[in-house]
Every structure is written in structure tokens, then in C-alpha cells.
Short mmCIF file of C-alpha atoms in Angstrom, two decimals:
data_model
loop_
_atom_site.label_atom_id
_atom_site.label_comp_id
_atom_site.label_asym_id
_atom_site.label_seq_id
_atom_site.Cartn_x
_atom_site.Cartn_y
_atom_site.Cartn_z
CA UNK A 12 -0.13 -0.10 0.06
CA UNK A 13 1.14 3.52 -0.97
CA UNK A 14 0.68 6.06 1.91
CA UNK A 15 0.81 9.67 0.93
CA UNK A 16 0.42 12.84 3.11
CA UNK A 17 -1.54 15.73 1.55
CA UNK A 18 -2.67 19.19 2.77
CA UNK A 19 -5.79 20.86 1.77
CA UNK A 20 -6.06 21.80 -1.98
CA UNK A 21 -3.09 19.20 -2.75
CA UNK A 22 -3.81 16.21 -4.85
CA UNK A 23 -2.62 13.10 -6.27
CA UNK A 24 -3.10 11.53 -9.68
CA UNK A 25 -4.08 7.95 -10.47
CA UNK A 26 -3.12 7.02 -13.98
CA UNK A 27 -3.23 10.07 -16.45
CA UNK A 28 -7.06 10.96 -15.85
CA UNK A 29 -8.05 10.47 -12.27
CA UNK A 30 -7.11 13.17 -9.79
CA UNK A 31 -8.03 12.93 -5.91
CA UNK A 32 -8.11 16.44 -4.22
CA UNK A 33 -7.99 17.15 -0.60
CA UNK A 34 -11.00 19.67 -0.04
CA UNK A 35 -10.95 19.73 3.73
CA UNK A 36 -10.33 18.14 7.07
CA UNK A 37 -12.69 18.28 9.89
CA UNK A 38 -11.69 16.18 13.11
CA UNK A 39 -11.39 12.46 11.78
CA UNK A 40 -13.18 13.33 8.45
CA UNK A 41 -11.24 14.06 5.25
CA UNK A 42 -13.28 15.57 2.44
CA UNK A 43 -12.06 14.40 -1.12
CA UNK A 44 -12.95 15.50 -4.52
CA UNK A 45 -12.50 13.11 -7.42
CA UNK A 46 -12.02 14.13 -10.92
CA UNK A 47 -12.26 11.26 -13.38
CA UNK A 48 -13.80 10.46 -16.80
CA UNK A 49 -17.50 9.55 -16.76
CA UNK A 50 -16.80 5.84 -17.66
CA UNK A 51 -14.73 5.30 -14.42
CA UNK A 52 -17.14 4.07 -11.72
CA UNK A 53 -16.38 5.59 -8.22
CA UNK A 54 -18.06 3.99 -5.13
CA UNK A 55 -17.42 4.35 -1.38
CA UNK A 56 -15.97 0.98 -0.21
CA UNK A 57 -19.09 0.08 1.70
CA UNK A 58 -21.47 0.67 -1.11
CA UNK A 59 -19.21 -1.41 -3.58
CA UNK A 60 -18.91 -4.17 -1.13
CA UNK A 61 -22.80 -4.19 -0.92
CA UNK A 62 -22.96 -4.11 -4.68
CA UNK A 63 -20.67 -7.09 -5.00
CA UNK A 64 -22.59 -9.00 -2.43
CA UNK A 65 -25.75 -8.48 -4.21
CA UNK A 66 -24.25 -9.54 -7.53
CA UNK A 67 -22.96 -12.71 -6.03
CA UNK A 68 -26.43 -13.41 -4.62
CA UNK A 69 -28.31 -12.76 -7.83
CA UNK A 70 -25.69 -14.97 -9.71
CA UNK A 71 -26.24 -17.84 -7.54
CA UNK A 72 -30.02 -17.75 -7.79
CA UNK A 73 -31.65 -20.46 -10.00
CA UNK A 74 -34.86 -19.80 -11.76
CA UNK A 75 -37.14 -22.37 -13.41
CA UNK A 76 -38.83 -22.22 -16.76
CA UNK A 77 -42.17 -22.08 -14.86
CA UNK A 78 -41.12 -18.98 -13.08
CA UNK A 79 -40.08 -17.26 -16.30
CA UNK A 80 -43.48 -18.15 -17.77
CA UNK A 81 -45.12 -16.45 -14.81
CA UNK A 82 -43.05 -13.40 -15.38
CA UNK A 83 -44.54 -13.18 -18.96
CA UNK A 84 -48.07 -14.01 -17.73
CA UNK A 85 -48.31 -17.42 -19.65
#
């Protein structure tokens, strides 16, 4: 893990097109700004983990042909 120290209004670059800017520090909270292309997905870690868990659960579900027919009202 790379550990960096930054002050307010300083930033780091990730690759050529993602910039992380320190906007403020209040107690234990650090406010970050992120500049990235629209095609780069950015999530808070707890949201990302929830999405991954939901995707795994959805992928492991099985559905019968009868269930599919019910969806289409047949």
C-alpha cells in the first residue's frame, strides 16, 4: 500500500486521468474531490462491497422455466 500525506487543496493523480483532491479536514473526517472520466465508476467502499454481495447472490439464484413463464403471464 502506498501511503501519501497531502494538505488541503493538494492532490494525487491515479493514472493519467483520475485526480484525487483534498478539499477539507474536519476532525476525523477528510473531504475528497475526485476528477475522473464519466466511464470510471467511483463508489464508497461500503457501497461497493454491498453491490458485489448483491451481484454474487443474484448470480447464484436459480430460476425455473415455470417462473419465467409466470413473469410473462403465460
